[in-house]
Short mmCIF file of C-alpha atoms and ligand atoms in Angstrom, two decimals:
data_model
loop_
_atom_site.label_atom_id
_atom_site.label_comp_id
_atom_site.label_asym_id
_atom_site.label_seq_id
_atom_site.Cartn_x
_atom_site.Cartn_y
_atom_site.Cartn_z
CA UNK J 278 -3.05 131.28 -56.87
CA UNK J 279 -1.38 129.33 -54.33
CA UNK J 280 -2.49 129.40 -50.81
CA UNK J 281 -0.03 130.64 -48.58
CA UNK J 282 -1.78 130.81 -45.13
CA UNK J 283 -3.95 128.46 -43.19
CA UNK J 284 -6.21 129.64 -40.41
CA UNK J 285 -8.89 127.83 -38.18
CA UNK J 286 -12.48 128.90 -37.52
CA UNK J 287 -13.13 129.40 -33.87
CA UNK J 288 -15.33 126.56 -33.81
CA UNK J 289 -12.28 124.33 -34.76
CA UNK J 290 -10.02 125.40 -32.03
CA UNK J 291 -8.81 122.43 -29.85
CA UNK J 292 -10.89 121.94 -26.69
CA UNK J 293 -8.49 119.69 -25.05
CA UNK J 294 -4.75 119.63 -24.60
CA UNK J 295 -2.70 116.60 -25.37
CA UNK J 296 -0.66 114.90 -22.76
CA UNK J 297 2.22 112.77 -24.49
CA UNK J 298 3.06 111.22 -20.86
CA UNK J 299 -0.07 108.93 -21.21
CA UNK J 300 1.09 107.46 -24.60
CA UNK J 301 4.99 107.14 -23.75
CA UNK J 302 6.10 103.56 -23.69
CA UNK J 303 8.79 104.69 -21.33
CA UNK J 304 7.20 107.00 -18.99
CA UNK J 305 9.59 109.79 -17.56
CA UNK J 306 11.37 108.87 -14.40
CA UNK J 307 9.80 110.54 -11.26
CA UNK J 308 11.26 113.85 -9.99
CA UNK J 309 12.84 112.96 -6.73
CA UNK J 310 12.76 115.07 -3.36
CA UNK J 311 16.41 116.06 -2.90
CA UNK J 312 16.21 115.59 1.02
CA UNK J 313 14.23 112.33 1.27
CA UNK J 314 15.35 110.90 -1.95
CA UNK J 315 11.50 109.59 -2.51
CA UNK J 316 9.65 110.37 -5.91
CA UNK J 317 7.67 113.58 -5.62
CA UNK J 318 4.00 113.48 -5.17
CA UNK J 319 1.78 116.31 -6.52
CA UNK J 320 1.06 117.18 -2.96
CA UNK J 321 4.80 117.93 -2.39
CA UNK J 322 4.59 120.76 -5.20
CA UNK J 323 1.31 122.08 -4.10
CA UNK J 324 2.77 124.63 -1.59
CA UNK J 325 4.53 126.28 -4.54
CA UNK J 326 2.40 125.72 -7.78
CA UNK J 327 -1.33 125.95 -8.35
CA UNK J 328 -2.71 122.43 -7.27
CA UNK J 329 -4.02 121.77 -10.97
CA UNK J 330 -0.56 122.33 -12.59
CA UNK J 331 0.89 119.97 -10.09
CA UNK J 332 -1.60 117.25 -10.89
CA UNK J 333 -0.90 117.79 -14.54
CA UNK J 334 2.87 117.69 -13.93
CA UNK J 335 2.76 114.07 -12.82
CA UNK J 336 -0.32 112.80 -14.95
CA UNK J 337 0.85 109.63 -16.88
CA UNK J 338 -2.71 108.43 -17.29
CA UNK J 339 -4.85 110.99 -19.29
CA UNK J 340 -3.81 111.62 -22.88
CA UNK J 341 -6.50 114.44 -23.13
CA UNK J 342 -7.20 117.18 -20.76
CA UNK J 343 -9.88 119.52 -20.99
CA UNK J 344 -8.88 123.38 -21.63
CA UNK J 345 -11.12 125.32 -19.16
CA UNK J 346 -13.65 127.17 -21.19
CA UNK J 347 -12.50 130.60 -19.64
CA UNK J 348 -8.90 129.65 -21.01
CA UNK J 349 -10.38 128.68 -24.37
CA UNK J 350 -12.17 132.16 -24.55
CA UNK J 351 -8.72 133.97 -23.73
CA UNK J 352 -6.92 131.72 -26.29
CA UNK J 353 -9.68 133.19 -28.82
CA UNK J 354 -8.17 136.53 -28.77
CA UNK J 355 -5.25 135.51 -30.76
CA UNK J 356 -5.69 131.68 -31.89
CA UNK J 357 -5.57 130.10 -34.14
CA UNK J 358 -2.01 131.30 -35.17
CA UNK J 359 -1.45 131.15 -38.84
CA UNK J 360 0.26 128.08 -40.44
CA UNK J 361 2.35 129.54 -43.25
CA UNK J 362 4.02 128.06 -46.44
CA UNK J 363 7.01 129.83 -46.69
CA UNK J 364 7.24 130.00 -50.35
CA UNK J 365 9.72 132.81 -50.57
CA UNK J 366 12.18 130.92 -48.46
CA UNK J 367 11.77 127.86 -50.63
CA UNK J 368 12.61 129.96 -53.70
CA UNK J 369 15.57 131.71 -52.05
CA UNK J 370 16.81 128.21 -51.18
CA UNK J 371 16.16 126.78 -54.62
CA UNK J 372 14.79 123.52 -52.63
CA UNK J 373 12.18 121.11 -53.55
CA UNK J 374 11.30 120.67 -49.85
CA UNK J 375 7.94 122.33 -48.76
CA UNK J 376 8.53 124.57 -45.61
CA UNK J 377 5.77 125.47 -43.46
CA UNK J 378 5.97 127.49 -40.20
CA UNK J 379 3.56 127.86 -37.38
CA UNK J 380 3.55 131.52 -36.51
CA UNK J 381 3.37 131.80 -32.79
CA UNK J 382 4.65 135.46 -32.79
CA UNK J 383 1.14 136.82 -33.56
CA UNK J 384 -0.19 137.59 -30.25
CA UNK J 385 -0.02 140.47 -27.91
CA UNK J 386 3.20 139.51 -26.30
CA UNK J 387 5.03 138.00 -29.46
CA UNK J 388 5.87 134.51 -28.37
CA UNK J 389 4.46 131.29 -27.41
CA UNK J 390 4.98 131.70 -23.81
CA UNK J 391 1.30 133.10 -23.30
CA UNK J 392 -0.11 129.78 -24.12
CA UNK J 393 0.88 128.48 -20.66
CA UNK J 394 0.90 131.80 -18.86
CA UNK J 395 -3.03 131.98 -19.27
CA UNK J 396 -3.97 128.61 -17.87
CA UNK J 397 -1.27 129.03 -14.95
CA UNK J 398 -3.20 132.36 -14.01
CA UNK J 399 -6.53 130.93 -14.50
CA UNK J 400 -5.76 127.92 -12.20
CA UNK J 401 -4.18 130.13 -9.58
CA UNK J 402 -7.28 132.37 -9.53
CA UNK J 403 -9.63 129.42 -9.36
CA UNK J 404 -7.84 128.26 -6.24
CA UNK J 405 -8.36 131.79 -4.59
CA UNK J 406 -4.94 133.00 -5.15
CA UNK J 407 -4.50 136.73 -5.32
CA UNK J 408 -0.94 136.99 -6.27
CA UNK J 409 1.38 135.21 -8.58
CA UNK J 410 5.38 135.48 -8.97
CA UNK J 411 7.95 134.25 -11.08
CA UNK J 412 11.56 135.02 -12.60
CA UNK J 413 12.61 136.05 -16.03
CA UNK J 414 15.74 136.42 -17.91
CA UNK J 415 15.37 138.50 -21.03
CA UNK J 416 11.69 138.98 -20.13
CA UNK J 417 9.53 136.85 -22.65
CA UNK J 418 8.10 134.80 -19.84
CA UNK J 419 7.82 137.77 -17.38
CA UNK J 420 5.96 139.90 -20.08
CA UNK J 421 3.57 136.84 -20.86
CA UNK J 422 2.73 136.28 -17.14
CA UNK J 423 2.28 139.91 -16.44
CA UNK J 424 -0.34 140.19 -19.05
CA UNK J 425 -2.09 136.99 -18.06
CA UNK J 426 -2.19 137.92 -14.41
CA UNK J 427 -4.06 141.16 -15.46
CA UNK J 428 -6.37 139.18 -17.71
CA UNK J 429 -7.39 137.09 -14.59
CA UNK J 430 -7.40 139.96 -12.10
CA UNK J 431 -4.20 138.73 -10.25
CA UNK J 432 -1.21 140.92 -8.76
CA UNK J 433 2.07 139.63 -10.60
CA UNK J 434 5.42 140.18 -8.97
CA UNK J 435 8.52 139.53 -11.32
CA UNK J 436 12.01 139.10 -10.30
CA UNK J 437 14.20 139.96 -13.64
CA UNK J 438 17.96 139.23 -13.71
CA UNK J 439 19.25 142.61 -12.77
CA UNK J 440 21.82 143.18 -15.54
CA UNK J 441 19.31 142.12 -18.32
CA UNK J 442 17.01 144.54 -16.88
CA UNK J 443 19.50 147.41 -17.29
CA UNK J 444 20.69 146.19 -20.72
CA UNK J 445 17.41 145.40 -22.24
CA UNK J 446 14.97 147.90 -20.53
CA UNK J 447 11.91 147.42 -23.28
CA UNK J 448 10.53 144.05 -21.61
CA UNK J 449 10.49 145.36 -18.16
CA UNK J 450 8.71 148.35 -19.47
CA UNK J 451 6.35 146.09 -21.10
CA UNK J 452 5.61 144.25 -17.83
CA UNK J 453 5.08 147.30 -15.93
CA UNK J 454 2.55 148.49 -18.48
CA UNK J 455 0.61 145.48 -17.90
CA UNK J 456 0.81 146.34 -14.08
CA UNK J 457 3.51 143.89 -12.83
CA UNK J 458 5.91 144.85 -10.07
CA UNK J 459 9.27 144.02 -11.55
CA UNK J 460 12.07 143.93 -9.21
CA UNK J 461 15.92 143.58 -10.38
CA UNK J 462 17.50 140.45 -9.02
CA UNK J 463 19.36 140.12 -6.34
CA UNK J 464 17.11 142.78 -4.52
CA UNK J 465 16.75 143.46 -0.74
CA UNK J 466 13.06 142.33 -0.73
CA UNK J 467 13.85 138.66 0.01
CA UNK J 468 16.24 136.94 2.61
CA UNK J 469 17.80 135.17 -0.28
CA UNK J 470 18.41 138.46 -2.08
CA UNK J 471 19.68 140.26 1.13
CA UNK J 472 22.33 137.29 1.46
CA UNK J 473 23.56 137.54 -2.11
CA UNK J 474 24.03 141.43 -1.86
CA UNK J 475 25.72 141.11 1.35
CA UNK J 476 28.19 138.79 0.01
CA UNK J 477 28.51 140.41 -3.35
CA UNK J 478 27.14 143.93 -3.31
CA UNK J 479 27.52 144.45 -7.32
CA UNK J 480 26.20 140.87 -8.18
CA UNK J 481 24.68 141.20 -11.67
CA UNK J 482 21.97 138.68 -10.95
CA UNK J 483 21.24 135.47 -12.87
CA UNK J 484 18.07 133.21 -13.40
CA UNK J 485 19.51 131.31 -10.22
CA UNK J 486 18.97 134.39 -7.99
CA UNK J 487 15.77 135.20 -9.52
CA UNK J 488 14.33 131.77 -8.95
CA UNK J 489 15.50 131.68 -5.38
CA UNK J 490 13.62 135.25 -4.56
CA UNK J 491 10.49 134.28 -6.63
CA UNK J 492 10.19 130.94 -4.78
CA UNK J 493 10.80 132.49 -1.44
CA UNK J 494 8.22 135.15 -1.99
CA UNK J 495 5.53 132.39 -3.06
CA UNK J 496 6.29 130.41 0.10
CA UNK J 497 6.20 133.14 2.44
CA UNK J 498 3.27 135.07 1.05
CA UNK J 499 -0.11 133.89 1.65
CA UNK J 500 -2.18 133.55 -1.27
CA UNK J 501 0.81 133.71 -3.76
CA UNK J 502 1.93 130.95 -6.07
CA UNK J 503 4.92 130.60 -8.15
CA UNK J 504 4.79 130.12 -11.90
CA UNK J 505 7.44 128.80 -14.59
CA UNK J 506 7.58 129.42 -18.18
CA UNK J 507 9.38 126.27 -19.71
CA UNK J 508 11.04 122.98 -18.62
CA UNK J 509 7.82 121.63 -16.61
CA UNK J 510 5.53 118.88 -17.88
CA UNK J 511 2.45 121.06 -17.36
CA UNK J 512 4.10 123.96 -19.41
CA UNK J 513 4.46 121.45 -22.47
CA UNK J 514 0.95 120.14 -21.89
CA UNK J 515 -0.40 123.75 -22.30
CA UNK J 516 1.93 124.46 -25.35
CA UNK J 517 0.36 121.30 -27.34
CA UNK J 518 -2.27 123.86 -28.50
CA UNK J 519 0.52 124.60 -31.08
CA UNK J 520 0.80 121.26 -32.52
CA UNK J 521 -2.92 120.39 -32.21
CA UNK J 522 -3.87 123.40 -34.33
CA UNK J 523 -0.84 122.72 -36.81
CA UNK J 524 -2.16 119.13 -37.22
CA UNK J 525 -5.64 120.54 -38.57
CA UNK J 526 -3.92 123.12 -40.61
CA UNK J 527 -1.66 120.68 -42.33
CA UNK J 528 -4.79 118.78 -43.22
CA UNK J 529 -6.04 121.92 -44.78
CA UNK J 530 -2.85 122.27 -46.88
CA UNK J 531 -3.31 118.63 -47.78
CA UNK J 532 0.09 117.61 -46.50
CA UNK J 533 1.71 115.76 -43.51
CA UNK J 534 5.16 116.90 -42.01
CA UNK J 535 8.15 114.26 -42.87
CA UNK J 536 10.08 116.79 -40.18
CA UNK J 537 8.87 119.00 -37.39
CA UNK J 538 11.49 121.42 -36.07
CA UNK J 539 11.55 123.96 -33.29
CA UNK J 540 14.20 125.65 -31.26
CA UNK J 541 14.98 124.35 -27.76
CA UNK J 542 15.58 126.23 -24.50
CA UNK J 543 13.71 124.09 -21.93
CA UNK J 544 11.42 122.33 -24.29
CA UNK J 545 8.23 124.05 -24.05
CA UNK J 546 7.79 125.37 -27.71
CA UNK J 547 9.41 121.98 -29.12
CA UNK J 548 6.96 119.76 -27.40
CA UNK J 549 4.21 122.08 -28.14
CA UNK J 550 4.55 121.65 -31.79
CA UNK J 551 5.91 118.19 -31.91
CA UNK J 552 4.17 116.10 -29.27
CA UNK J 553 0.74 115.95 -31.24
CA UNK J 554 2.59 114.63 -34.34
CA UNK J 555 4.87 112.25 -32.53
CA UNK J 556 1.55 110.81 -31.07
CA UNK J 557 0.99 109.28 -34.61
CA UNK J 558 4.63 107.96 -34.52
CA UNK J 559 3.89 106.29 -31.34
CA UNK J 560 0.44 104.92 -31.93
CA UNK J 561 0.58 104.30 -35.72
CA UNK J 562 3.94 104.04 -36.74
CA UNK J 563 4.22 107.10 -38.54
CA UNK J 564 7.98 108.12 -39.53
CA UNK J 565 8.08 111.90 -38.97
CA UNK J 566 11.61 113.02 -37.68
CA UNK J 567 11.43 115.57 -34.82
CA UNK J 568 14.36 117.81 -34.45
CA UNK J 569 15.18 120.16 -31.41
CA UNK J 570 17.59 123.08 -32.33
CA UNK J 571 19.89 124.35 -29.65
CA UNK J 572 22.80 126.70 -29.46
CA UNK J 573 26.30 125.30 -29.99
CA UNK J 574 27.22 127.20 -26.79
CA UNK J 575 24.54 125.44 -24.45
CA UNK J 576 24.16 121.71 -26.26
CA UNK J 577 22.75 119.90 -23.46
CA UNK J 578 20.83 117.67 -25.88
CA UNK J 579 23.73 116.70 -28.34
CA UNK J 580 26.59 116.79 -25.64
CA UNK J 581 25.05 116.66 -22.20
CA UNK J 582 24.39 113.63 -19.87
CA UNK J 583 21.13 111.95 -18.92
CA UNK J 584 21.11 112.05 -15.09
CA UNK J 585 19.29 113.56 -12.02
CA UNK J 586 20.14 117.02 -11.60
CA UNK J 587 18.70 120.26 -10.10
CA UNK J 588 16.29 122.52 -12.47
CA UNK J 589 17.97 125.51 -11.13
CA UNK J 590 21.57 127.07 -10.34
CA UNK J 591 20.95 127.42 -6.72
CA UNK J 592 19.78 123.81 -6.20
CA UNK J 593 16.45 124.74 -4.61
CA UNK J 594 14.25 122.73 -7.00
CA UNK J 595 13.53 118.73 -6.73
CA UNK J 596 16.02 116.66 -8.62
CA UNK J 597 14.75 115.98 -12.23
CA UNK J 598 15.77 113.26 -14.56
CA UNK J 599 17.26 115.29 -17.61
CA UNK J 600 19.82 115.82 -20.13
CA UNK J 601 21.83 118.34 -18.35
CA UNK J 602 25.19 120.23 -18.69
CA UNK J 603 25.13 120.35 -14.89
CA UNK J 604 23.00 123.17 -12.96
CA UNK J 605 26.37 124.69 -12.29
CA UNK J 606 26.84 125.40 -15.99
CA UNK J 607 27.39 129.01 -16.89
CA UNK J 608 26.42 129.45 -20.54
CA UNK J 609 27.94 131.88 -22.80
CA UNK J 610 26.21 135.36 -23.15
CA UNK J 611 24.48 134.46 -26.48
CA UNK J 612 21.69 136.64 -27.68
CA UNK J 613 19.14 134.00 -27.68
CA UNK J 614 18.64 134.34 -24.02
CA UNK J 615 15.56 131.97 -23.94
CA UNK J 616 17.96 129.08 -24.91
CA UNK J 617 20.61 129.66 -22.07
CA UNK J 618 19.38 127.03 -19.94
CA UNK J 619 21.43 123.94 -18.60
CA UNK J 620 18.80 121.06 -18.91
CA UNK J 621 16.09 119.59 -20.84
CA UNK J 622 12.38 118.77 -19.58
CA UNK J 623 11.94 115.45 -18.31
CA UNK J 624 9.52 114.22 -21.07
CA UNK J 625 11.95 115.22 -23.92
CA UNK J 626 14.85 114.06 -22.10
CA UNK J 627 12.95 110.48 -22.09
CA UNK J 628 12.00 110.79 -25.68
CA UNK J 629 15.51 111.50 -26.79
CA UNK J 630 17.06 108.70 -24.49
CA UNK J 631 14.47 106.40 -26.44
CA UNK J 632 15.57 107.73 -29.98
CA UNK J 633 12.08 109.30 -30.82
CA UNK J 634 13.59 112.71 -31.65
CA UNK J 635 17.23 114.20 -31.99
CA UNK J 636 18.84 117.33 -31.16
CA UNK J 637 21.16 119.48 -33.52
CA UNK J 638 23.42 122.37 -32.19
CA UNK J 639 23.94 125.42 -34.07
CA UNK J 640 26.53 128.28 -33.89
CA UNK J 641 25.26 131.82 -33.18
CA UNK J 642 26.42 133.35 -36.57
CA UNK J 643 24.60 130.72 -38.50
CA UNK J 644 21.40 131.23 -36.51
CA UNK J 645 21.50 135.14 -37.41
CA UNK J 646 22.41 134.41 -41.13
CA UNK J 647 19.02 132.25 -41.26
CA UNK J 648 17.19 134.88 -39.33
CA UNK J 649 18.36 137.49 -41.81
CA UNK J 650 17.20 135.51 -44.85
CA UNK J 651 13.88 134.70 -43.42
CA UNK J 652 13.34 138.36 -42.72
CA UNK J 653 14.24 139.14 -46.20
CA UNK J 654 11.98 136.28 -47.76
CA UNK J 655 9.04 136.18 -45.34
CA UNK J 656 9.03 139.64 -43.96
CA UNK J 657 9.08 138.69 -40.47
CA UNK J 658 12.10 139.45 -38.17
CA UNK J 659 12.26 136.52 -36.10
CA UNK J 660 13.44 136.03 -32.24
CA UNK J 661 16.99 135.05 -31.83
CA UNK J 662 15.77 131.87 -30.32
CA UNK J 663 13.65 131.05 -33.11
CA UNK J 664 16.46 131.69 -35.57
CA UNK J 665 17.85 128.27 -34.31
CA UNK J 666 14.68 126.50 -35.59
CA UNK J 667 14.94 128.44 -39.03
CA UNK J 668 18.94 127.53 -39.31
CA UNK J 669 17.92 123.91 -38.59
CA UNK J 670 15.25 124.15 -41.33
CA UNK J 671 17.42 125.72 -43.95
CA UNK J 672 20.13 122.81 -43.40
CA UNK J 673 17.54 120.09 -44.11
CA UNK J 674 16.08 122.13 -46.88
CA UNK J 675 19.61 122.17 -48.54
CA UNK J 676 20.16 118.59 -47.95
CA UNK J 677 16.69 118.04 -50.01
CA UNK J 678 18.42 120.32 -52.65
CA UNK J 679 21.28 117.76 -52.83
CA UNK J 680 19.24 114.52 -52.97
CA UNK J 681 16.29 115.92 -54.68
CA UNK J 682 13.80 114.86 -51.94
CA UNK J 683 10.62 116.54 -51.62
CA UNK J 684 10.38 116.57 -48.03
CA UNK J 685 7.68 118.35 -46.22
CA UNK J 686 9.25 120.53 -43.20
CA UNK J 687 7.25 122.07 -40.46
CA UNK J 688 8.94 124.51 -38.01
CA UNK J 689 7.59 126.51 -35.28
CA UNK J 690 8.35 130.31 -35.12
CA UNK J 691 8.39 130.88 -31.44
CA UNK J 692 8.29 134.41 -31.65
CA UNK J 693 9.38 137.79 -33.19
CA UNK J 694 12.36 139.72 -32.51
CA UNK J 695 11.30 143.37 -32.76
CA UNK J 696 12.34 143.91 -29.03
CA UNK J 697 15.69 142.23 -29.85
CA UNK J 698 16.84 144.51 -32.47
CA UNK J 699 20.12 145.34 -30.55
CA UNK J 700 20.89 141.82 -31.23
CA UNK J 701 20.52 142.32 -34.90
CA UNK J 702 22.32 145.49 -34.72
CA UNK J 703 25.44 143.59 -33.36
CA UNK J 704 25.25 140.95 -36.18
CA UNK J 705 24.93 143.59 -39.00
CA UNK J 706 27.92 145.39 -37.59
CA UNK J 707 29.83 142.13 -37.33
CA UNK J 708 30.33 142.40 -33.62
CA UNK J 709 28.72 138.87 -32.89
CA UNK J 710 30.92 135.62 -32.58
CA UNK J 711 30.61 131.92 -32.03
CA UNK J 712 31.42 130.26 -28.81
CA UNK J 713 33.53 127.04 -28.73
CA UNK J 714 32.65 124.69 -26.02
CA UNK J 715 35.59 122.20 -25.65
CA UNK J 716 34.54 118.82 -24.37
CA UNK J 717 36.87 119.19 -21.25
CA UNK J 718 34.71 121.98 -20.12
CA UNK J 719 31.48 119.86 -20.16
CA UNK J 720 33.37 116.92 -18.60
CA UNK J 721 34.64 119.23 -15.66
CA UNK J 722 31.32 120.57 -14.93
CA UNK J 723 29.53 117.17 -15.01
CA UNK J 724 32.26 115.77 -12.73
CA UNK J 725 31.82 118.64 -10.15
CA UNK J 726 27.96 117.41 -9.93
CA UNK J 727 29.22 114.17 -8.21
CA UNK J 728 31.66 115.80 -5.63
C1 PLP G 244 11.54 131.21 -24.12
C2 PLP G 244 11.64 131.02 -25.48
C3 PLP G 244 12.03 130.00 -26.10
C4 PLP G 244 12.78 128.81 -25.27
O1 PLP G 244 11.97 128.36 -24.48
P1 PLP G 244 11.25 126.73 -24.76
O2 PLP G 244 10.42 126.50 -23.36
O3 PLP G 244 12.38 125.87 -25.08
O4 PLP G 244 10.27 126.87 -25.92
C5 PLP G 244 12.23 130.00 -27.45
N1 PLP G 244 11.69 131.02 -28.17
C6 PLP G 244 11.22 132.13 -27.60
C7 PLP G 244 10.67 133.15 -28.67
C8 PLP G 244 11.01 132.24 -26.14
O5 PLP G 244 10.47 133.41 -25.69
#
């Protein structure tokens, strides 16, 4: 019988994360303080984030960073996650390619975000913090953080985009079930929120408003730290657990990937699965290809510009060197909420600039078509975000069919879609559409950054 699933013993789980910054030939350019225009130090960040996360953020020296034992213990609740050979999908595509996926949907919260929520809460707790706060859009990050806060005995306050909270009530219910205080943003609980509501009483909220409120809460409340679920280097570091496990599991399967594929929002699940393999490209000259799949309606990797830009809509964060569509970019309201972000993380941006990876942009309808095929073959309903990785994988597998090449493709299944069924409902009813994004719109948006 063919082996379908590869799992690690507890004793084989990684005890260190991998920090690709140490091995990069061209290091990421430093984040810049918007007022002083000086490179940021970890001390500049420490009044907002847990200190250890700030140090990890700017660490370009240590390739291996110990996973605290308490975090390893919590990882053991759900890790390793399975590496699965997608035989049924291969058969449906009639492709000679070997397709594997790493299933990060198998944990209490259903997405990879918990891999970073746990260490961020652990470090906050270690420093004597009692409260953590964050913003969330669709709610995957907020849900992971609410759970992780409870695990380490912290209080969590989550600002969720008001309109999403009303349209998709389930994730805010999940957060509240784990004990978090969830507030629709903009709210009257912060100065930033009050200002926004005074100007616009029916403001629907955005990630920008929610970030402003969460950062204000963290900076004005003693013993409260802010946390972030993507984009930043320390988040990608924590997510490297995905690729480090996958490396061992691919060995068990007796193969090595020719291609590694993941969907792309800010880059954490992509970096998580890709960087441990990219290490062998950098150090040993392996030729694995790395593909980040983004929505055609939010194409910062394929059509954005490499430049310094703010990480948030409101312009509160440091200036980050990134591929960006402009922090003023308003992405179309696609169902893959986790991929509606204007920029790419600093590490990924440098790697893309240096040609170590590439991006591919995929229209919404193709992603759902891929998600449906995956559901019907592998029996797992993927998150709308993950459907982008599946669609990119299917494109590559079809190319293999044409050329007869037996490539080994590994993709990351970043989450399941069971809380996103209304999106599938819309697709199955024929109510979804693609969003065109003309070059002029991107150019105009980027031009505004300079004015
Ligand atoms: C948040 C999210 C993403 C996008 O974030 P990255 O940091 O780019 O990984 C992708 N998939 C799922 C399921 C998510 O929740």
